[in-house]
Amino acid sequence: MEHLIKVAIVDDQALIREGLATMIDLRERFQVVIQAKNGVHLLDMIHIEKVDLILLDIQMPEMDGMETLKALKKIECMAPIIMLTTFVDEQYILEAMRLGAAGYVLKDIEIDELILSMERVLNGHMVFPQSVQLKLMEQLSSQHKMSVRIKEELQEHDIYINEREEEMLQLMALGYSNQRIAEEIYLSIGTIKNYSSKLYEKLGVKNRAELVSYLHQLLNI
């Protein structure tokens, strides 16, 4: 029997929470095991029921999405997190990425698209609107060449990378998928995955979301 992917949904609106849970539970591979009304509720439950993926609302009473992200980071929660929102706010998304979120989707997303986003995140990709990537590129282009900055900042932490790794980190910081990186620098997906694994080890991170969060904090983006 195929392993069920256990999902937590965190949203203060019961209608959205329950509606999402119903639609996700209809999919064979997924099972919603936690429905929480805020971050405090989630933290109480997540110690009892382990999850593979978290769908997290940004604006909630008591403990909002950003505070919940920080709390999950402190307890070293390994489940990737997709932020849920009713609007696109680039600054919120950039902050969520800095805190380790792996994705950001609108609440009115079609269920098939949501499931696809969940599967992409579970496979190590990041999911966020095109406008955010453009915002990132805009911010970075106004500063010193990014790849050089990455190399210089890492050297200050006694971490040394070669030219190819420097190039890889620049594209990863922009949220590029392995496929897109492979196309940009003309290497196979397998080679990109090998480079990624080595970079995770060098930077002391466990996955793509942690790496992007690390780079954004390093560069103060």
PDB file of N, CA and C in Angstrom, residues 82-173:
ATOM      1  N   ILE A  82       3.681  25.296   3.003  1.00  0.00           N
ATOM      2  CA  ILE A  82       3.135  26.145   1.946  1.00  0.00           C
ATOM      3  C   ILE A  82       2.240  27.185   2.607  1.00  0.00           C
ATOM      4  N   MET A  83       2.503  28.454   2.332  1.00  0.00           N
ATOM      5  CA  MET A  83       1.700  29.527   2.901  1.00  0.00           C
ATOM      6  C   MET A  83       0.421  29.718   2.085  1.00  0.00           C
ATOM      7  N   LEU A  84      -0.685  29.973   2.787  1.00  0.00           N
ATOM      8  CA  LEU A  84      -1.978  30.235   2.157  1.00  0.00           C
ATOM      9  C   LEU A  84      -2.343  31.701   2.364  1.00  0.00           C
ATOM     10  N   THR A  85      -2.858  32.351   1.322  1.00  0.00           N
ATOM     11  CA  THR A  85      -3.237  33.753   1.468  1.00  0.00           C
ATOM     12  C   THR A  85      -4.330  34.114   0.473  1.00  0.00           C
ATOM     13  N   THR A  86      -4.981  35.238   0.723  1.00  0.00           N
ATOM     14  CA  THR A  86      -6.026  35.707  -0.189  1.00  0.00           C
ATOM     15  C   THR A  86      -5.477  36.721  -1.186  1.00  0.00           C
ATOM     16  N   PHE A  87      -4.226  37.119  -1.021  1.00  0.00           N
ATOM     17  CA  PHE A  87      -3.638  38.124  -1.907  1.00  0.00           C
ATOM     18  C   PHE A  87      -2.135  37.900  -2.045  1.00  0.00           C
ATOM     19  N   VAL A  88      -1.567  38.456  -3.100  1.00  0.00           N
ATOM     20  CA  VAL A  88      -0.118  38.354  -3.319  1.00  0.00           C
ATOM     21  C   VAL A  88       0.546  39.602  -2.752  1.00  0.00           C
ATOM     22  N   ASP A  89       1.384  39.410  -1.763  1.00  0.00           N
ATOM     23  CA  ASP A  89       2.163  40.499  -1.177  1.00  0.00           C
ATOM     24  C   ASP A  89       3.622  40.060  -1.191  1.00  0.00           C
ATOM     25  N   GLU A  90       4.401  40.678  -2.089  1.00  0.00           N
ATOM     26  CA  GLU A  90       5.782  40.237  -2.282  1.00  0.00           C
ATOM     27  C   GLU A  90       6.604  40.271  -0.998  1.00  0.00           C
ATOM     28  N   GLN A  91       6.387  41.291  -0.172  1.00  0.00           N
ATOM     29  CA  GLN A  91       7.181  41.396   1.056  1.00  0.00           C
ATOM     30  C   GLN A  91       6.860  40.268   2.035  1.00  0.00           C
ATOM     31  N   TYR A  92       5.580  39.919   2.125  1.00  0.00           N
ATOM     32  CA  TYR A  92       5.189  38.783   2.962  1.00  0.00           C
ATOM     33  C   TYR A  92       5.856  37.503   2.459  1.00  0.00           C
ATOM     34  N   ILE A  93       5.839  37.338   1.139  1.00  0.00           N
ATOM     35  CA  ILE A  93       6.391  36.109   0.556  1.00  0.00           C
ATOM     36  C   ILE A  93       7.895  36.036   0.787  1.00  0.00           C
ATOM     37  N   LEU A  94       8.583  37.144   0.572  1.00  0.00           N
ATOM     38  CA  LEU A  94      10.030  37.162   0.784  1.00  0.00           C
ATOM     39  C   LEU A  94      10.368  36.860   2.241  1.00  0.00           C
ATOM     40  N   GLU A  95       9.568  37.417   3.150  1.00  0.00           N
ATOM     41  CA  GLU A  95       9.785  37.150   4.578  1.00  0.00           C
ATOM     42  C   GLU A  95       9.531  35.678   4.886  1.00  0.00           C
ATOM     43  N   ALA A  96       8.472  35.121   4.291  1.00  0.00           N
ATOM     44  CA  ALA A  96       8.162  33.701   4.501  1.00  0.00           C
ATOM     45  C   ALA A  96       9.286  32.820   3.978  1.00  0.00           C
ATOM     46  N   MET A  97       9.855  33.189   2.830  1.00  0.00           N
ATOM     47  CA  MET A  97      10.976  32.430   2.271  1.00  0.00           C
ATOM     48  C   MET A  97      12.182  32.497   3.196  1.00  0.00           C
ATOM     49  N   ARG A  98      12.430  33.676   3.759  1.00  0.00           N
ATOM     50  CA  ARG A  98      13.546  33.828   4.696  1.00  0.00           C
ATOM     51  C   ARG A  98      13.369  32.926   5.914  1.00  0.00           C
ATOM     52  N   LEU A  99      12.113  32.722   6.283  1.00  0.00           N
ATOM     53  CA  LEU A  99      11.817  31.904   7.462  1.00  0.00           C
ATOM     54  C   LEU A  99      11.686  30.420   7.137  1.00  0.00           C
ATOM     55  N   GLY A 100      11.872  30.072   5.855  1.00  0.00           N
ATOM     56  CA  GLY A 100      11.909  28.656   5.500  1.00  0.00           C
ATOM     57  C   GLY A 100      10.699  28.084   4.799  1.00  0.00           C
ATOM     58  N   ALA A 101       9.711  28.917   4.440  1.00  0.00           N
ATOM     59  CA  ALA A 101       8.551  28.404   3.704  1.00  0.00           C
ATOM     60  C   ALA A 101       8.987  27.922   2.322  1.00  0.00           C
ATOM     61  N   ALA A 102       8.373  26.840   1.865  1.00  0.00           N
ATOM     62  CA  ALA A 102       8.739  26.265   0.567  1.00  0.00           C
ATOM     63  C   ALA A 102       7.779  26.664  -0.540  1.00  0.00           C
ATOM     64  N   GLY A 103       6.661  27.294  -0.180  1.00  0.00           N
ATOM     65  CA  GLY A 103       5.692  27.669  -1.200  1.00  0.00           C
ATOM     66  C   GLY A 103       4.713  28.708  -0.696  1.00  0.00           C
ATOM     67  N   TYR A 104       3.962  29.269  -1.643  1.00  0.00           N
ATOM     68  CA  TYR A 104       3.032  30.344  -1.329  1.00  0.00           C
ATOM     69  C   TYR A 104       1.936  30.295  -2.378  1.00  0.00           C
ATOM     70  N   VAL A 105       0.696  30.002  -1.971  1.00  0.00           N
ATOM     71  CA  VAL A 105      -0.403  29.898  -2.943  1.00  0.00           C
ATOM     72  C   VAL A 105      -1.610  30.703  -2.466  1.00  0.00           C
ATOM     73  N   LEU A 106      -2.444  31.100  -3.421  1.00  0.00           N
ATOM     74  CA  LEU A 106      -3.669  31.822  -3.108  1.00  0.00           C
ATOM     75  C   LEU A 106      -4.766  30.845  -2.705  1.00  0.00           C
ATOM     76  N   LYS A 107      -5.653  31.289  -1.819  1.00  0.00           N
ATOM     77  CA  LYS A 107      -6.707  30.402  -1.315  1.00  0.00           C
ATOM     78  C   LYS A 107      -7.731  30.030  -2.380  1.00  0.00           C
ATOM     79  N   ASP A 108      -7.832  30.832  -3.437  1.00  0.00           N
ATOM     80  CA  ASP A 108      -8.802  30.505  -4.484  1.00  0.00           C
ATOM     81  C   ASP A 108      -8.202  29.608  -5.575  1.00  0.00           C
ATOM     82  N   ILE A 109      -7.058  29.019  -5.287  1.00  0.00           N
ATOM     83  CA  ILE A 109      -6.393  28.133  -6.239  1.00  0.00           C
ATOM     84  C   ILE A 109      -7.277  26.913  -6.530  1.00  0.00           C
ATOM     85  N   GLU A 110      -7.243  26.441  -7.777  1.00  0.00           N
ATOM     86  CA  GLU A 110      -7.969  25.217  -8.130  1.00  0.00           C
ATOM     87  C   GLU A 110      -7.343  24.039  -7.392  1.00  0.00           C
ATOM     88  N   ILE A 111      -8.161  23.077  -6.992  1.00  0.00           N
ATOM     89  CA  ILE A 111      -7.655  21.956  -6.202  1.00  0.00           C
ATOM     90  C   ILE A 111      -6.575  21.174  -6.941  1.00  0.00           C
ATOM     91  N   ASP A 112      -6.732  20.987  -8.256  1.00  0.00           N
ATOM     92  CA  ASP A 112      -5.708  20.252  -9.014  1.00  0.00           C
ATOM     93  C   ASP A 112      -4.371  20.983  -8.976  1.00  0.00           C
ATOM     94  N   GLU A 113      -4.432  22.310  -9.050  1.00  0.00           N
ATOM     95  CA  GLU A 113      -3.204  23.111  -9.011  1.00  0.00           C
ATOM     96  C   GLU A 113      -2.585  23.073  -7.613  1.00  0.00           C
ATOM     97  N   LEU A 114      -3.436  23.072  -6.594  1.00  0.00           N
ATOM     98  CA  LEU A 114      -2.931  22.980  -5.221  1.00  0.00           C
ATOM     99  C   LEU A 114      -2.227  21.647  -4.994  1.00  0.00           C
ATOM    100  N   ILE A 115      -2.846  20.571  -5.451  1.00  0.00           N
ATOM    101  CA  ILE A 115      -2.237  19.244  -5.300  1.00  0.00           C
ATOM    102  C   ILE A 115      -0.896  19.199  -6.023  1.00  0.00           C
ATOM    103  N   LEU A 116      -0.837  19.784  -7.221  1.00  0.00           N
ATOM    104  CA  LEU A 116       0.420  19.830  -7.977  1.00  0.00           C
ATOM    105  C   LEU A 116       1.475  20.613  -7.203  1.00  0.00           C
ATOM    106  N   SER A 117       1.089  21.734  -6.611  1.00  0.00           N
ATOM    107  CA  SER A 117       2.023  22.538  -5.813  1.00  0.00           C
ATOM    108  C   SER A 117       2.521  21.750  -4.605  1.00  0.00           C
ATOM    109  N   MET A 118       1.621  21.017  -3.966  1.00  0.00           N
ATOM    110  CA  MET A 118       1.997  20.190  -2.815  1.00  0.00           C
ATOM    111  C   MET A 118       2.994  19.112  -3.226  1.00  0.00           C
ATOM    112  N   GLU A 119       2.745  18.482  -4.371  1.00  0.00           N
ATOM    113  CA  GLU A 119       3.648  17.428  -4.845  1.00  0.00           C
ATOM    114  C   GLU A 119       5.010  17.998  -5.214  1.00  0.00           C
ATOM    115  N   ARG A 120       5.019  19.193  -5.822  1.00  0.00           N
ATOM    116  CA  ARG A 120       6.290  19.824  -6.190  1.00  0.00           C
ATOM    117  C   ARG A 120       7.117  20.147  -4.941  1.00  0.00           C
ATOM    118  N   VAL A 121       6.465  20.676  -3.936  1.00  0.00           N
ATOM    119  CA  VAL A 121       7.163  21.010  -2.690  1.00  0.00           C
ATOM    120  C   VAL A 121       7.692  19.745  -2.012  1.00  0.00           C
ATOM    121  N   LEU A 122       6.903  18.687  -2.022  1.00  0.00           N
ATOM    122  CA  LEU A 122       7.343  17.420  -1.425  1.00  0.00           C
ATOM    123  C   LEU A 122       8.531  16.825  -2.174  1.00  0.00           C
ATOM    124  N   ASN A 123       8.668  17.197  -3.451  1.00  0.00           N
ATOM    125  CA  ASN A 123       9.797  16.726  -4.260  1.00  0.00           C
ATOM    126  C   ASN A 123      10.990  17.679  -4.210  1.00  0.00           C
ATOM    127  N   GLY A 124      10.940  18.643  -3.291  1.00  0.00           N
ATOM    128  CA  GLY A 124      12.096  19.513  -3.079  1.00  0.00           C
ATOM    129  C   GLY A 124      12.099  20.810  -3.846  1.00  0.00           C
ATOM    130  N   HIS A 125      11.012  21.112  -4.562  1.00  0.00           N
ATOM    131  CA  HIS A 125      10.938  22.366  -5.312  1.00  0.00           C
ATOM    132  C   HIS A 125      10.326  23.464  -4.449  1.00  0.00           C
ATOM    133  N   MET A 126      10.383  24.698  -4.955  1.00  0.00           N
ATOM    134  CA  MET A 126       9.718  25.811  -4.293  1.00  0.00           C
ATOM    135  C   MET A 126       8.619  26.317  -5.214  1.00  0.00           C
ATOM    136  N   VAL A 127       7.539  26.785  -4.622  1.00  0.00           N
ATOM    137  CA  VAL A 127       6.384  27.232  -5.400  1.00  0.00           C
ATOM    138  C   VAL A 127       5.975  28.619  -4.922  1.00  0.00           C
ATOM    139  N   PHE A 128       6.080  29.610  -5.815  1.00  0.00           N
ATOM    140  CA  PHE A 128       5.605  30.942  -5.473  1.00  0.00           C
ATOM    141  C   PHE A 128       5.325  31.712  -6.756  1.00  0.00           C
ATOM    142  N   PRO A 129       4.523  32.793  -6.695  1.00  0.00           N
ATOM    143  CA  PRO A 129       4.117  33.518  -7.895  1.00  0.00           C
ATOM    144  C   PRO A 129       5.284  34.111  -8.678  1.00  0.00           C
ATOM    145  N   GLN A 130       5.065  34.250  -9.991  1.00  0.00           N
ATOM    146  CA  GLN A 130       6.079  34.821 -10.874  1.00  0.00           C
ATOM    147  C   GLN A 130       6.468  36.226 -10.423  1.00  0.00           C
ATOM    148  N   SER A 131       5.498  36.975  -9.908  1.00  0.00           N
ATOM    149  CA  SER A 131       5.775  38.355  -9.486  1.00  0.00           C
ATOM    150  C   SER A 131       6.833  38.404  -8.391  1.00  0.00           C
ATOM    151  N   VAL A 132       6.883  37.362  -7.576  1.00  0.00           N
ATOM    152  CA  VAL A 132       7.870  37.311  -6.493  1.00  0.00           C
ATOM    153  C   VAL A 132       9.262  37.103  -7.056  1.00  0.00           C
ATOM    154  N   GLN A 133       9.367  36.228  -8.048  1.00  0.00           N
ATOM    155  CA  GLN A 133      10.670  35.997  -8.668  1.00  0.00           C
ATOM    156  C   GLN A 133      11.171  37.276  -9.329  1.00  0.00           C
ATOM    157  N   LEU A 134      10.264  38.010  -9.973  1.00  0.00           N
ATOM    158  CA  LEU A 134      10.642  39.275 -10.602  1.00  0.00           C
ATOM    159  C   LEU A 134      11.098  40.279  -9.545  1.00  0.00           C
ATOM    160  N   LYS A 135      10.411  40.278  -8.404  1.00  0.00           N
ATOM    161  CA  LYS A 135      10.775  41.178  -7.307  1.00  0.00           C
ATOM    162  C   LYS A 135      12.166  40.840  -6.775  1.00  0.00           C
ATOM    163  N   LEU A 136      12.434  39.559  -6.642  1.00  0.00           N
ATOM    164  CA  LEU A 136      13.748  39.116  -6.186  1.00  0.00           C
ATOM    165  C   LEU A 136      14.839  39.582  -7.142  1.00  0.00           C
ATOM    166  N   MET A 137      14.602  39.355  -8.426  1.00  0.00           N
ATOM    167  CA  MET A 137      15.595  39.725  -9.437  1.00  0.00           C
ATOM    168  C   MET A 137      15.811  41.238  -9.443  1.00  0.00           C
ATOM    169  N   GLU A 138      14.727  41.984  -9.244  1.00  0.00           N
ATOM    170  CA  GLU A 138      14.813  43.440  -9.198  1.00  0.00           C
ATOM    171  C   GLU A 138      15.674  43.891  -8.021  1.00  0.00           C
ATOM    172  N   GLN A 139      15.437  43.279  -6.863  1.00  0.00           N
ATOM    173  CA  GLN A 139      16.217  43.629  -5.673  1.00  0.00           C
ATOM    174  C   GLN A 139      17.683  43.286  -5.851  1.00  0.00           C
ATOM    175  N   LEU A 140      17.929  42.117  -6.406  1.00  0.00           N
ATOM    176  CA  LEU A 140      19.305  41.649  -6.527  1.00  0.00           C
ATOM    177  C   LEU A 140      20.089  42.419  -7.583  1.00  0.00           C
ATOM    178  N   SER A 141      19.404  42.837  -8.659  1.00  0.00           N
ATOM    179  CA  SER A 141      20.094  43.539  -9.735  1.00  0.00           C
ATOM    180  C   SER A 141      20.530  44.933  -9.304  1.00  0.00           C
ATOM    181  N   SER A 142      19.892  45.464  -8.260  1.00  0.00           N
ATOM    182  CA  SER A 142      20.251  46.798  -7.784  1.00  0.00           C
ATOM    183  C   SER A 142      21.442  46.752  -6.821  1.00  0.00           C
ATOM    184  N   GLN A 143      21.898  45.544  -6.503  1.00  0.00           N
ATOM    185  CA  GLN A 143      23.028  45.388  -5.599  1.00  0.00           C
ATOM    186  C   GLN A 143      24.251  44.896  -6.380  1.00  0.00           C
ATOM    187  N   HIS A 144      25.313  44.669  -5.640  1.00  0.00           N
ATOM    188  CA  HIS A 144      26.519  44.108  -6.226  1.00  0.00           C
ATOM    189  C   HIS A 144      26.195  42.756  -6.826  1.00  0.00           C
ATOM    190  N   LYS A 145      26.913  42.352  -7.870  1.00  0.00           N
ATOM    191  CA  LYS A 145      26.614  41.081  -8.527  1.00  0.00           C
ATOM    192  C   LYS A 145      26.409  39.969  -7.500  1.00  0.00           C
ATOM    193  N   MET A 146      25.254  39.305  -7.615  1.00  0.00           N
ATOM    194  CA  MET A 146      24.837  38.388  -6.559  1.00  0.00           C
ATOM    195  C   MET A 146      25.809  37.244  -6.315  1.00  0.00           C
ATOM    196  N   SER A 147      26.257  36.601  -7.378  1.00  0.00           N
ATOM    197  CA  SER A 147      27.127  35.438  -7.196  1.00  0.00           C
ATOM    198  C   SER A 147      28.409  35.812  -6.461  1.00  0.00           C
ATOM    199  N   VAL A 148      28.938  37.006  -6.747  1.00  0.00           N
ATOM    200  CA  VAL A 148      30.152  37.473  -6.078  1.00  0.00           C
ATOM    201  C   VAL A 148      29.856  37.718  -4.600  1.00  0.00           C
ATOM    202  N   ARG A 149      28.704  38.321  -4.336  1.00  0.00           N
ATOM    203  CA  ARG A 149      28.315  38.584  -2.943  1.00  0.00           C
ATOM    204  C   ARG A 149      28.175  37.290  -2.160  1.00  0.00           C
ATOM    205  N   ILE A 150      27.554  36.297  -2.786  1.00  0.00           N
ATOM    206  CA  ILE A 150      27.383  35.006  -2.110  1.00  0.00           C
ATOM    207  C   ILE A 150      28.743  34.434  -1.733  1.00  0.00           C
ATOM    208  N   LYS A 151      29.658  34.435  -2.712  1.00  0.00           N
ATOM    209  CA  LYS A 151      30.984  33.860  -2.481  1.00  0.00           C
ATOM    210  C   LYS A 151      31.713  34.600  -1.362  1.00  0.00           C
ATOM    211  N   GLU A 152      31.648  35.933  -1.407  1.00  0.00           N
ATOM    212  CA  GLU A 152      32.340  36.737  -0.400  1.00  0.00           C
ATOM    213  C   GLU A 152      31.757  36.515   1.000  1.00  0.00           C
ATOM    214  N   GLU A 153      30.424  36.485   1.071  1.00  0.00           N
ATOM    215  CA  GLU A 153      29.775  36.293   2.375  1.00  0.00           C
ATOM    216  C   GLU A 153      30.080  34.909   2.945  1.00  0.00           C
ATOM    217  N   LEU A 154      30.083  33.893   2.083  1.00  0.00           N
ATOM    218  CA  LEU A 154      30.381  32.535   2.543  1.00  0.00           C
ATOM    219  C   LEU A 154      31.821  32.418   3.028  1.00  0.00           C
ATOM    220  N   GLN A 155      32.736  33.081   2.328  1.00  0.00           N
ATOM    221  CA  GLN A 155      34.145  33.031   2.732  1.00  0.00           C
ATOM    222  C   GLN A 155      34.336  33.619   4.126  1.00  0.00           C
ATOM    223  N   GLU A 156      33.524  34.622   4.459  1.00  0.00           N
ATOM    224  CA  GLU A 156      33.604  35.205   5.801  1.00  0.00           C
ATOM    225  C   GLU A 156      33.186  34.203   6.871  1.00  0.00           C
ATOM    226  N   HIS A 157      32.422  33.182   6.443  1.00  0.00           N
ATOM    227  CA  HIS A 157      32.000  32.117   7.361  1.00  0.00           C
ATOM    228  C   HIS A 157      32.848  30.852   7.164  1.00  0.00           C
ATOM    229  N   ASP A 158      34.009  31.026   6.483  1.00  0.00           N
ATOM    230  CA  ASP A 158      34.930  29.908   6.216  1.00  0.00           C
ATOM    231  C   ASP A 158      34.281  28.795   5.397  1.00  0.00           C
ATOM    232  N   ILE A 159      33.402  29.189   4.474  1.00  0.00           N
ATOM    233  CA  ILE A 159      32.796  28.239   3.536  1.00  0.00           C
ATOM    234  C   ILE A 159      33.271  28.626   2.138  1.00  0.00           C
ATOM    235  N   TYR A 160      33.885  27.684   1.449  1.00  0.00           N
ATOM    236  CA  TYR A 160      34.479  27.985   0.145  1.00  0.00           C
ATOM    237  C   TYR A 160      33.782  27.188  -0.954  1.00  0.00           C
ATOM    238  N   ILE A 161      33.422  27.880  -2.028  1.00  0.00           N
ATOM    239  CA  ILE A 161      32.717  27.241  -3.141  1.00  0.00           C
ATOM    240  C   ILE A 161      33.457  27.511  -4.445  1.00  0.00           C
ATOM    241  N   ASN A 162      33.277  26.596  -5.409  1.00  0.00           N
ATOM    242  CA  ASN A 162      33.903  26.798  -6.714  1.00  0.00           C
ATOM    243  C   ASN A 162      32.965  27.597  -7.628  1.00  0.00           C
ATOM    244  N   GLU A 163      33.425  27.859  -8.834  1.00  0.00           N
ATOM    245  CA  GLU A 163      32.671  28.712  -9.760  1.00  0.00           C
ATOM    246  C   GLU A 163      31.296  28.131 -10.101  1.00  0.00           C
ATOM    247  N   ARG A 164      31.237  26.811 -10.315  1.00  0.00           N
ATOM    248  CA  ARG A 164      29.964  26.176 -10.665  1.00  0.00           C
ATOM    249  C   ARG A 164      28.989  26.239  -9.483  1.00  0.00           C
ATOM    250  N   GLU A 165      29.491  26.012  -8.276  1.00  0.00           N
ATOM    251  CA  GLU A 165      28.636  26.085  -7.088  1.00  0.00           C
ATOM    252  C   GLU A 165      28.132  27.515  -6.869  1.00  0.00           C
ATOM    253  N   GLU A 166      28.995  28.472  -7.168  1.00  0.00           N
ATOM    254  CA  GLU A 166      28.630  29.887  -7.064  1.00  0.00           C
ATOM    255  C   GLU A 166      27.447  30.197  -7.990  1.00  0.00           C
ATOM    256  N   GLU A 167      27.547  29.676  -9.217  1.00  0.00           N
ATOM    257  CA  GLU A 167      26.496  29.866 -10.215  1.00  0.00           C
ATOM    258  C   GLU A 167      25.194  29.187  -9.776  1.00  0.00           C
ATOM    259  N   MET A 168      25.324  27.988  -9.241  1.00  0.00           N
ATOM    260  CA  MET A 168      24.167  27.231  -8.763  1.00  0.00           C
ATOM    261  C   MET A 168      23.445  27.982  -7.645  1.00  0.00           C
ATOM    262  N   LEU A 169      24.203  28.484  -6.687  1.00  0.00           N
ATOM    263  CA  LEU A 169      23.599  29.174  -5.548  1.00  0.00           C
ATOM    264  C   LEU A 169      22.857  30.434  -5.981  1.00  0.00           C
ATOM    265  N   GLN A 170      23.391  31.121  -6.974  1.00  0.00           N
ATOM    266  CA  GLN A 170      22.724  32.325  -7.468  1.00  0.00           C
ATOM    267  C   GLN A 170      21.333  31.981  -8.000  1.00  0.00           C
ATOM    268  N   LEU A 171      21.249  30.907  -8.781  1.00  0.00           N
ATOM    269  CA  LEU A 171      19.968  30.502  -9.368  1.00  0.00           C
ATOM    270  C   LEU A 171      19.026  29.923  -8.310  1.00  0.00           C
ATOM    271  N   MET A 172      19.584  29.201  -7.352  1.00  0.00           N
ATOM    272  CA  MET A 172      18.755  28.633  -6.281  1.00  0.00           C
ATOM    273  C   MET A 172      18.163  29.737  -5.410  1.00  0.00           C
ATOM    274  N   ALA A 173      18.927  30.801  -5.180  1.00  0.00           N
ATOM    275  CA  ALA A 173      18.433  31.920  -4.377  1.00  0.00           C
ATOM    276  C   ALA A 173      17.253  32.611  -5.047  1.00  0.00           C
TER     277      ALA A 173
END
